[in-house]
């Protein structure tokens, strides 16, 4: 039976290891700056409540679908979708869905690693007290100069790719699991240390009000749409990472409870990040602008004006780099699994080859901020177009096809057996959400983003 397949790559040693790995893949740069900001700007606590509702109605069923498909197939996303497609419908063309996810992961990592390189560079800039006592103008100019220096960007982009390749080359237990068992607790510890600093030195009450006081009049229809979109994108579904990780999940682990644990951990870390960032921003009277500017321009200004700012600013960029690292591992793993299984390439060789390919593609993003900044088409720079292609087209399309496959193509016996929750109310709830509500929500996101 398909349920008795064994993963060629190995297995997670425990359910905890899987939760740490998937949470690490989901928690990334966007969690650190984007979620807290959009929550504060779109109704605070009101937005958080709507977001949680969207996560459990849209994000959770998609994640459960991707995990159950991965564990059922026990192969890389391409082969898993081919095997299950043939078993469930006689159509091996479903392998294209797995290929779409792998391609999305490669393209996303090509620019994600560049931005992660900025975080690595800022560890050393902050540690060397580059920002201490400097004015807002000087600190903002430092970031602009970093973007203009394509050689420095290539160096840090390459360093981050080497870090990622090193982990993936070691395999599931010796590489991925060992890394997340260290990085995720370390990330949480850093968050808690920085939280204590923010509570003592920052405007903590202002941050609590900004993020959690329900402002229903500030929650517009657009805010609900933003919550819906972020609920889908924040869990890293649709790109094959969750499916690949699901292939290594032990048979006795509950997919439902494991998925809920990941959702809660991902949301909790995003909220903690906001409680670290905004007290510091508000204490210094700065604008909580979203995006990279908040992290690389606004926060260094704040740390430069605060007691212990050099030390805690450095800790913050270490935290940011850890979050990026765990996500990058998840982005590259599906492609590495495909190369080792389908092309019989060794793990180290597969990881190295992908590092070279993704590193090379990343050069286009690096140059988008300087040499090729005036070269624009369609949605903007090369970076803008790659970002749009992956986040607005490939990920929603992949996520929708995955949840449709689990809900409509796979038979009841297969999905109920894999989920291990029988055929009662819980199973019927998942089946309804995966067949109707989740696809409709993702389709809405897709249409809105594209058109």
mmCIF file with all atom_site columns, C-alpha atoms in Angstrom, residues 24 176 204 215 221 398 441:
data_model
loop_
_atom_site.group_PDB
_atom_site.id
_atom_site.type_symbol
_atom_site.label_atom_id
_atom_site.label_alt_id
_atom_site.label_comp_id
_atom_site.label_asym_id
_atom_site.label_entity_id
_atom_site.label_seq_id
_atom_site.pdbx_PDB_ins_code
_atom_site.Cartn_x
_atom_site.Cartn_y
_atom_site.Cartn_z
_atom_site.occupancy
_atom_site.B_iso_or_equiv
_atom_site.pdbx_formal_charge
_atom_site.auth_seq_id
_atom_site.auth_comp_id
_atom_site.auth_asym_id
_atom_site.auth_atom_id
_atom_site.pdbx_PDB_model_num
ATOM 1 C CA . UNK A 1 24  ? 11.350  27.192 10.717 1.00 0.00 ? 24  UNK A CA 1
ATOM 2 C CA . UNK A 1 176 ? 17.999  19.690 8.524  1.00 0.00 ? 176 UNK A CA 1
ATOM 3 C CA . UNK A 1 204 ? 5.751   48.833 25.380 1.00 0.00 ? 204 UNK A CA 1
ATOM 4 C CA . UNK A 1 215 ? -9.957  49.071 16.139 1.00 0.00 ? 215 UNK A CA 1
ATOM 5 C CA . UNK A 1 221 ? -12.504 45.284 3.364  1.00 0.00 ? 221 UNK A CA 1
ATOM 6 C CA . UNK A 1 398 ? 0.413   25.612 -6.493 1.00 0.00 ? 398 UNK A CA 1
ATOM 7 C CA . UNK A 1 441 ? -10.121 31.900 -0.865 1.00 0.00 ? 441 UNK A CA 1
#
